[in-house]
Coordinates of N, CA and C in Angstrom, one line a residue:
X1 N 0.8 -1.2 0.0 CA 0.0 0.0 0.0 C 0.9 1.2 0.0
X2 N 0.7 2.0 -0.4 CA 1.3 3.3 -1.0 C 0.9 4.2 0.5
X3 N 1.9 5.2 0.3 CA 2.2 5.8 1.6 C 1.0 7.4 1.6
X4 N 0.7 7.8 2.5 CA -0.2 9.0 2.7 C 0.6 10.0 2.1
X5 N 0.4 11.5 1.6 CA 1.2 12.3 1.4 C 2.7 13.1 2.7
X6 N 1.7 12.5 4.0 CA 2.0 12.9 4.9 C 2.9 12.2 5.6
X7 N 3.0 10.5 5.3 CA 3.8 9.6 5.9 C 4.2 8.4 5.2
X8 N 4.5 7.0 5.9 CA 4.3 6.3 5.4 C 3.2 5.5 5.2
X9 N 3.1 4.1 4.5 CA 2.0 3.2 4.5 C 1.0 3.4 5.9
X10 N 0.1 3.1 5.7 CA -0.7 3.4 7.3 C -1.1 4.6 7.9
X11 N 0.3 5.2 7.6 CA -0.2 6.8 8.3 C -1.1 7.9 8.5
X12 N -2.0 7.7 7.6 CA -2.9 8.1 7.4 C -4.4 7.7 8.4
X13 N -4.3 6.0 8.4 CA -5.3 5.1 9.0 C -4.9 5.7 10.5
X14 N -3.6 5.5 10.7 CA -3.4 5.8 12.4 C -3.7 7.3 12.7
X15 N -3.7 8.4 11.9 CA -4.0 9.7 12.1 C -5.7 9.4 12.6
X16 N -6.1 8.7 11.8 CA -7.2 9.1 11.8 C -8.0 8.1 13.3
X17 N -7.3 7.0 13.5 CA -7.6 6.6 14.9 C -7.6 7.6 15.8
X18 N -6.4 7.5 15.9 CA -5.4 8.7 17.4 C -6.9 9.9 17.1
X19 N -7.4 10.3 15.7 CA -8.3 11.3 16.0 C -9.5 11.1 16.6
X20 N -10.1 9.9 16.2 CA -10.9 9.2 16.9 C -11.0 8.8 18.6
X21 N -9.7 8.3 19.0 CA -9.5 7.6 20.3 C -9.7 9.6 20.9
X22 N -9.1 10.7 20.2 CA -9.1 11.4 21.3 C -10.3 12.4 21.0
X23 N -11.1 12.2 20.2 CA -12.7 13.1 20.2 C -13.3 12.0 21.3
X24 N -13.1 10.5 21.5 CA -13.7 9.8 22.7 C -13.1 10.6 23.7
X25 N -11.9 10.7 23.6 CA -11.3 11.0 25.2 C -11.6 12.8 25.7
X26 N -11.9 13.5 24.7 CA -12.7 14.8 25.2 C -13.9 14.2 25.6
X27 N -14.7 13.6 25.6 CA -16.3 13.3 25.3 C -16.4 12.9 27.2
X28 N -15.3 11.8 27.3 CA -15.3 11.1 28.5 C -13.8 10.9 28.8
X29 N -13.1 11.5 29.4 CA -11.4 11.4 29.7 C -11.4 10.0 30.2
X30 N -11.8 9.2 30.5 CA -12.0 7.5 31.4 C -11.7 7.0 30.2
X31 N -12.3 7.3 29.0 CA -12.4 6.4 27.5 C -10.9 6.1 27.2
X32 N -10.0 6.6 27.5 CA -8.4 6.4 26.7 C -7.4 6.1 27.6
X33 N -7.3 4.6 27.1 CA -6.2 3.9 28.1 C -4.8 4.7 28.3
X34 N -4.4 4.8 29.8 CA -3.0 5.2 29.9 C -2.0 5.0 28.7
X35 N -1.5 3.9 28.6 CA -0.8 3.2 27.1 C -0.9 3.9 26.4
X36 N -2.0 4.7 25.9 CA -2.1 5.1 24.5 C -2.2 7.0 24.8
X37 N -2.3 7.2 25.9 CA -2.5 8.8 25.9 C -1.6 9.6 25.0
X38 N -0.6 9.0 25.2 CA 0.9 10.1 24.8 C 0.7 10.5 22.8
X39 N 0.6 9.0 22.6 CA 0.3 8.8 20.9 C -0.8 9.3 21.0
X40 N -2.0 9.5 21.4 CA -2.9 10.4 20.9 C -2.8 11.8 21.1
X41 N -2.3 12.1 22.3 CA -2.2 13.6 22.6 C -1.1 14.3 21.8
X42 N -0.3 13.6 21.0 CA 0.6 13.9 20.3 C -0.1 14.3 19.3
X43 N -0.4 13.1 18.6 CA -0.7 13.4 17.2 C -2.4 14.1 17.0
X44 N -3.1 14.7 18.3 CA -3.8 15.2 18.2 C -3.2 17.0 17.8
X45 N -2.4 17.0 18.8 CA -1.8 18.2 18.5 C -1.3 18.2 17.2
X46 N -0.5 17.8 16.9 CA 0.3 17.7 15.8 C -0.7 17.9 14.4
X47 N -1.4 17.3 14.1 CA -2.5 16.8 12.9 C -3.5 18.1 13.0
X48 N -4.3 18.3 14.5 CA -5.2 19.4 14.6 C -5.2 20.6 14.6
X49 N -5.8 21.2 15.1 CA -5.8 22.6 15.4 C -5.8 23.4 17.0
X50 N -6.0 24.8 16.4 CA -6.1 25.6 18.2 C -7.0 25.0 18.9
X51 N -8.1 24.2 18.6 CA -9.6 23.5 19.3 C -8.6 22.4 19.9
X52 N -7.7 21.8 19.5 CA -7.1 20.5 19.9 C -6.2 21.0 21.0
X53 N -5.5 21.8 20.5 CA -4.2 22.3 21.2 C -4.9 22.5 22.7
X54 N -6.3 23.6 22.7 CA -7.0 24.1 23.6 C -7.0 23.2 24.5
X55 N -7.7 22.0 24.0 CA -8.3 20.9 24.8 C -7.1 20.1 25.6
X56 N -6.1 20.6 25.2 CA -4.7 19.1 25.7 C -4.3 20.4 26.9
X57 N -4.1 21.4 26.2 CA -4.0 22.5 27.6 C -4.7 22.8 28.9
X58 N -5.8 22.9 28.0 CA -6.7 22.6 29.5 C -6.9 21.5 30.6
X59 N -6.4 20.3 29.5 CA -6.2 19.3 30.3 C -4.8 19.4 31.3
X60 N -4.2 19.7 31.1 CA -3.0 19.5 31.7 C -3.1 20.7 32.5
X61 N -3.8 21.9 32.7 CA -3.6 22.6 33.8 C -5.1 22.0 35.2
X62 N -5.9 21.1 34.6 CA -6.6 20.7 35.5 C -6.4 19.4 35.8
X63 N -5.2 18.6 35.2 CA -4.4 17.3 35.5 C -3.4 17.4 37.5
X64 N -3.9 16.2 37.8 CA -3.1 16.5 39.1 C -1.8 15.5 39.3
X65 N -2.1 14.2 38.4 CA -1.0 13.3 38.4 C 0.0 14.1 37.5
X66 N 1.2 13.9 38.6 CA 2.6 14.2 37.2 C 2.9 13.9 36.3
X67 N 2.8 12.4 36.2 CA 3.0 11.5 35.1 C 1.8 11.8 33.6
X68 N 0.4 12.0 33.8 CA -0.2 12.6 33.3 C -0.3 13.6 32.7
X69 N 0.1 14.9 33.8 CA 0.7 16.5 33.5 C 1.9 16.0 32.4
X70 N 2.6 15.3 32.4 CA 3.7 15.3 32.0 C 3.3 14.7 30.6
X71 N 2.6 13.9 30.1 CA 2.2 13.2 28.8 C 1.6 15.0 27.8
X72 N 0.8 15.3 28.5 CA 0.1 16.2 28.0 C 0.8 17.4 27.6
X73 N 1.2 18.0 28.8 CA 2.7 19.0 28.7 C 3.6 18.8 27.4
X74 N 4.1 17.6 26.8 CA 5.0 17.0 26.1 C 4.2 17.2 25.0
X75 N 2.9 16.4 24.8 CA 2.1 16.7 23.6 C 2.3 18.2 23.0
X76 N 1.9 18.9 23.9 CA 1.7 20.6 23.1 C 3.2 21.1 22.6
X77 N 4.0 20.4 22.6 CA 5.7 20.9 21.5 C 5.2 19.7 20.5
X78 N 4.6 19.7 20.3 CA 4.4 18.7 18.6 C 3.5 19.5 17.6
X79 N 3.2 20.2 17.5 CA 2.2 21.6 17.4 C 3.3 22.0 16.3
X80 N 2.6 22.2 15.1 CA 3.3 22.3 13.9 C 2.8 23.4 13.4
X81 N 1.7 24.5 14.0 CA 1.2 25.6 12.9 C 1.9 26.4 13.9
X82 N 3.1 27.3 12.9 CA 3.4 28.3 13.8 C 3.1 29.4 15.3
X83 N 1.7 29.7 15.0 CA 0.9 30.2 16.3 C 0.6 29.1 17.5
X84 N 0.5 28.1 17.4 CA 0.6 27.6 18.4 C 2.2 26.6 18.8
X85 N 3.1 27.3 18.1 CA 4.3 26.7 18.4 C 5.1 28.3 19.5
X86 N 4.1 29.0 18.8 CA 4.5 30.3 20.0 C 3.9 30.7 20.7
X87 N 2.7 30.0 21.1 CA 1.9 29.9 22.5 C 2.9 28.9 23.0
X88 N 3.1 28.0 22.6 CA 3.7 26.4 23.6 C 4.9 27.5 24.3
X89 N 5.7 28.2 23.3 CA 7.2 29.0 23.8 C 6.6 29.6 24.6
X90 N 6.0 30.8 24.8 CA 5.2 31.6 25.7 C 5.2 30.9 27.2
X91 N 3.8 29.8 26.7 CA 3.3 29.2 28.0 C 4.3 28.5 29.1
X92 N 5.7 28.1 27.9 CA 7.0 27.1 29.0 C 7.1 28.4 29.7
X93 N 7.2 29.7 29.9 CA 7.8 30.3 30.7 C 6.8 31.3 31.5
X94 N 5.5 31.0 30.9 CA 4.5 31.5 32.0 C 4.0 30.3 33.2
X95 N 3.1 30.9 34.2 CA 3.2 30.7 36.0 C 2.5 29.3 35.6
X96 N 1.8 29.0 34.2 CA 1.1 27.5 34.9 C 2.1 26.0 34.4
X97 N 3.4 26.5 33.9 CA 4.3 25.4 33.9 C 5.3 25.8 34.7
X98 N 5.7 24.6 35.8 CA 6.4 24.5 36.6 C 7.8 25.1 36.6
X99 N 8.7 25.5 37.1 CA 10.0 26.0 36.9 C 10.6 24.9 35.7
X100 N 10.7 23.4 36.7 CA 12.0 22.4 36.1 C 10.8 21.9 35.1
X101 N 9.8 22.3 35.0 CA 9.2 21.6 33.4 C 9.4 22.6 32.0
X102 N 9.8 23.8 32.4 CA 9.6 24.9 31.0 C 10.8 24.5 30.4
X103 N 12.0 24.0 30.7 CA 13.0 23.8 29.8 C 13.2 22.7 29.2
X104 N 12.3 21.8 30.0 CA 12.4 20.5 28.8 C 10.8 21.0 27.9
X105 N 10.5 21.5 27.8 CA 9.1 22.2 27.2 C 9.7 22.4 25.8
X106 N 10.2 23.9 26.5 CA 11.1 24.3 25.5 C 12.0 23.8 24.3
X107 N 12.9 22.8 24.9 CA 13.6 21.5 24.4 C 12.6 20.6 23.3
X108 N 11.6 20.4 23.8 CA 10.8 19.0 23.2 C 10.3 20.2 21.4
X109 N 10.1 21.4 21.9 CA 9.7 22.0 20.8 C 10.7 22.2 19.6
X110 N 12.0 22.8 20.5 CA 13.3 22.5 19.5 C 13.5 20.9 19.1
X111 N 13.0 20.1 19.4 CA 13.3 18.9 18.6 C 12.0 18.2 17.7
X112 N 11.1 19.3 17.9 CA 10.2 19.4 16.6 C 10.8 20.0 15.2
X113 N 10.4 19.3 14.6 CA 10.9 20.1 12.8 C 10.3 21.1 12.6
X114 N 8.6 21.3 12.9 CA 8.5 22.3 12.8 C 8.6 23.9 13.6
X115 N 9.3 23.4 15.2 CA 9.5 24.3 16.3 C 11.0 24.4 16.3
X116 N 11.8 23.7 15.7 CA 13.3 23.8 15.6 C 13.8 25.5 15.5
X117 N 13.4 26.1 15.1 CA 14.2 27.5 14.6 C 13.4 28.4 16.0
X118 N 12.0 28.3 15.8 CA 11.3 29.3 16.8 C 12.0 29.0 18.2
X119 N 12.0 27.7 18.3 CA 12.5 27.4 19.8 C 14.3 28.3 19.7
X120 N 14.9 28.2 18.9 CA 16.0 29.2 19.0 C 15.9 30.1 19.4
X121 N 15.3 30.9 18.4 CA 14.7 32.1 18.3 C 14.1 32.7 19.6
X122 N 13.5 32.2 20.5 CA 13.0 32.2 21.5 C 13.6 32.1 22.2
X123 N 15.0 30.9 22.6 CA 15.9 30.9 24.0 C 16.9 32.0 23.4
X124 N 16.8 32.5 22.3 CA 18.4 33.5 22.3 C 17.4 34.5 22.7
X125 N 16.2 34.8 22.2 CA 15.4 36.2 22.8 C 15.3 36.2 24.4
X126 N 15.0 35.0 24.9 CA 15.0 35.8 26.4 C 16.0 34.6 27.3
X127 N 16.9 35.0 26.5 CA 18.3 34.4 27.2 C 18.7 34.8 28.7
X128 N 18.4 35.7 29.1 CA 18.3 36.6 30.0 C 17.5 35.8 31.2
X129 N 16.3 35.3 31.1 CA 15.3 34.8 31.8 C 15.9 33.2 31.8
X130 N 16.3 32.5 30.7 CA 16.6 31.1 30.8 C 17.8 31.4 31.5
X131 N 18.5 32.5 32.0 CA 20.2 31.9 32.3 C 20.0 32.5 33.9
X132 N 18.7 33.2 34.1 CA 18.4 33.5 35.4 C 18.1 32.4 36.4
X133 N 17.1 31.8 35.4 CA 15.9 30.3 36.0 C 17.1 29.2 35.9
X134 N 18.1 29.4 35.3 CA 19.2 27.8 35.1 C 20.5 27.7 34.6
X135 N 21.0 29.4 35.2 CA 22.5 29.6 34.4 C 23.2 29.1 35.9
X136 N 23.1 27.9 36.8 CA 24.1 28.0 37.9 C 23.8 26.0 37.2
X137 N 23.8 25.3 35.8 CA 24.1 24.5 35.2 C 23.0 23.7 35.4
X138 N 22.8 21.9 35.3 CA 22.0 21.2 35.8 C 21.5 20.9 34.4
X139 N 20.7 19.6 34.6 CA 20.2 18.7 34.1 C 19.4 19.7 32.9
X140 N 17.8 20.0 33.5 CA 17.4 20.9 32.9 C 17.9 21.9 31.9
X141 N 19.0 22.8 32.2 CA 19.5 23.7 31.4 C 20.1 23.4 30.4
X142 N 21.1 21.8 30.7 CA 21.8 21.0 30.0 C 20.8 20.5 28.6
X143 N 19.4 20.0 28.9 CA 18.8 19.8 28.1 C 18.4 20.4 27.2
X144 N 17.9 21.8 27.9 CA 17.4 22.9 26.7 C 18.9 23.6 25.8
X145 N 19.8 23.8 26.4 CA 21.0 24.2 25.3 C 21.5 23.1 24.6
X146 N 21.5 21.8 24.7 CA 21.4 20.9 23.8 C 20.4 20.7 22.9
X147 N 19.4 20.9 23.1 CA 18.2 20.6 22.1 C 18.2 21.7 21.2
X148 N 18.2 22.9 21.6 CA 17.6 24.2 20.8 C 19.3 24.2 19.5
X149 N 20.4 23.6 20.2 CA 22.0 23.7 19.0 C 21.7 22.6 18.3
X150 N 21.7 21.2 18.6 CA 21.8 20.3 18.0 C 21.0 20.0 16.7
X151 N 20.0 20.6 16.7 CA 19.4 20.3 15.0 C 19.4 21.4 14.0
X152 N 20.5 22.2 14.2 CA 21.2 22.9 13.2 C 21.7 21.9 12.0
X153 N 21.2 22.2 10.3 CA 22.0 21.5 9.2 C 22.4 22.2 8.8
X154 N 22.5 23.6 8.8 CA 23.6 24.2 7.8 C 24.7 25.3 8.5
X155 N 25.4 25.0 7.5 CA 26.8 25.7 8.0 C 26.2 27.4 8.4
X156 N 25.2 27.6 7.9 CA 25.2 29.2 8.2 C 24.0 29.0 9.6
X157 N 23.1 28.0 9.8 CA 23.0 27.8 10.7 C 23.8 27.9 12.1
X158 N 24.9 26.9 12.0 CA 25.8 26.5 13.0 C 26.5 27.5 12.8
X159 N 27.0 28.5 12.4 CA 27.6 29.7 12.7 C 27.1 30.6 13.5
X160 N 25.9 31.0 13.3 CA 24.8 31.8 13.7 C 24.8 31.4 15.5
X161 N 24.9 30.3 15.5 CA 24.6 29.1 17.0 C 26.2 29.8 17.3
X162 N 26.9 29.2 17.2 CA 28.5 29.7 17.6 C 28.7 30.9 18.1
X163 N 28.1 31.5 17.4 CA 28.4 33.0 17.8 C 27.8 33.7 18.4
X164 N 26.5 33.1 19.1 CA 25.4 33.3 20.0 C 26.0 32.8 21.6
X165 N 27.0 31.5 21.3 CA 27.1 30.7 22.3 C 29.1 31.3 22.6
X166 N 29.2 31.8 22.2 CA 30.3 32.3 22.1 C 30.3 34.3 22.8
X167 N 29.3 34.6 22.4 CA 29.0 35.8 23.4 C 28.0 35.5 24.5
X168 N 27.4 34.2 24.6 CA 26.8 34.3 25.8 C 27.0 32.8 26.5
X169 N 28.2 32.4 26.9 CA 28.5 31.3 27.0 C 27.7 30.4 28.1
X170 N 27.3 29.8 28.0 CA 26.0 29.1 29.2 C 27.1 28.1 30.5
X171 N 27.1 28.6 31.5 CA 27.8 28.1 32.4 C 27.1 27.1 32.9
X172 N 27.9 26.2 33.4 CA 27.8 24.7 33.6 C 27.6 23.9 32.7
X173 N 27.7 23.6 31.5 CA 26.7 23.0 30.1 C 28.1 22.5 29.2
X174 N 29.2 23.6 29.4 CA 30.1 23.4 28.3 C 29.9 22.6 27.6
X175 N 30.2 20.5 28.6 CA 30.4 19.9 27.5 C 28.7 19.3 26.9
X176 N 28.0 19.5 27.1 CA 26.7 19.3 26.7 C 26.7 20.5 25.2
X177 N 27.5 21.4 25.1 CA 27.0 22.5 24.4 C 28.3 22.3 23.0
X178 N 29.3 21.7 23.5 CA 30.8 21.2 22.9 C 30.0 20.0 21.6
X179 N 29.4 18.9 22.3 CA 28.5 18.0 22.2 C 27.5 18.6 20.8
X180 N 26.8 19.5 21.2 CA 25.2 19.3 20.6 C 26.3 20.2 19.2
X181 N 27.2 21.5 19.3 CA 28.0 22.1 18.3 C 28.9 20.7 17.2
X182 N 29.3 19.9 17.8 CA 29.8 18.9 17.1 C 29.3 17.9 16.9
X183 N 27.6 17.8 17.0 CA 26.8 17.0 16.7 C 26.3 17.2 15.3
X184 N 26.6 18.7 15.3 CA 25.9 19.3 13.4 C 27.2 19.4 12.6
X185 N 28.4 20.0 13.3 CA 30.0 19.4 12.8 C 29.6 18.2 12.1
X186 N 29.0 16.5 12.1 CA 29.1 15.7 11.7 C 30.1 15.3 12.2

């Protein structure tokens, strides 16, 4: 069977489940087994729109389990239409995401193809605020300056990164940041 325009073989049939499983799981949240939340809330976002995006957010600010919070949270960086790839940036550094969750937020959106550049664009813009919340090094910080360098492919890309990271050196991270720059080196 020949592949959707959008993926491979199947891809299509499973969009259209995951869309299904999660119009049940708005209707009655009980209806969608744990197992399967993350694949739907993903590719709900991803496939849908602001109505979808809405509904995964809401859920996750009225979610109490972490593990939960944390599925849903994760979903909204898969968000491929620009405006809601700059709510997701926005919302990692507004009061209803937790300190140590906005940078892997952040992160999950830079390793979207479609949030790759904005998620840059975004930690070099308020560099200031990420190096306040996580310039004394750590896990967290480590993740977000690896994520937002590492899926640079072009040389004028990874220049651009260099010389950002070169006037604003991210303490504690070095070799995380050594790493993600000689990850696009090849």
């Amino acid at each position: 069977a020949a592949g959707s325009a959008y993926g491979p073989p199947g891809y299509g049939e499973a969009v259209t489940q995951a869309r299904d499983l999660f119009d049940a799981w708005r209707a009655d949240p009980a209806s969608l087994s744990v197992n399967l939340q993350a694949v739907v809330f993903n590719s709900a976002v991803a496939n849908g729109g602001a109505d979808d995006y809405d509904a995964v957010q809401a859920a996750y600010e009225a979610e109490d389990n972490p593990s939960a919070k944390g599925r849903l949270l994760s979903a909204l960086a898969q968000a491929r239409d620009p405006a809601l790839i700059t709510r997701t940036l926005d919302y990692a550094l507004g009061p209803q995401v937790r300190r140590q969750d906005s940078a892997y937020l952040v992160a999950r959106v830079a390793r979207n193809p479609a949030g790759r550049l904005a998620a840059w664009e975004y930690v070099t813009t308020h560099w200031a605020t990420f190096e306040e919340r996580y310039g004394a090094g750590g896990f967290a910080f480590s993740t977000l300056v690896y994520a937002v360098t590492a899926g640079f492919d072009s040389a004028e890309r990874l220049a651009v990164a260099e010389a950002f990271w070169a006037a604003h050196p991210p303490s504690g991270v070095e070799v995380d940041l050594t790493e993600a720059l000689e990850s696009v080196h090849g």
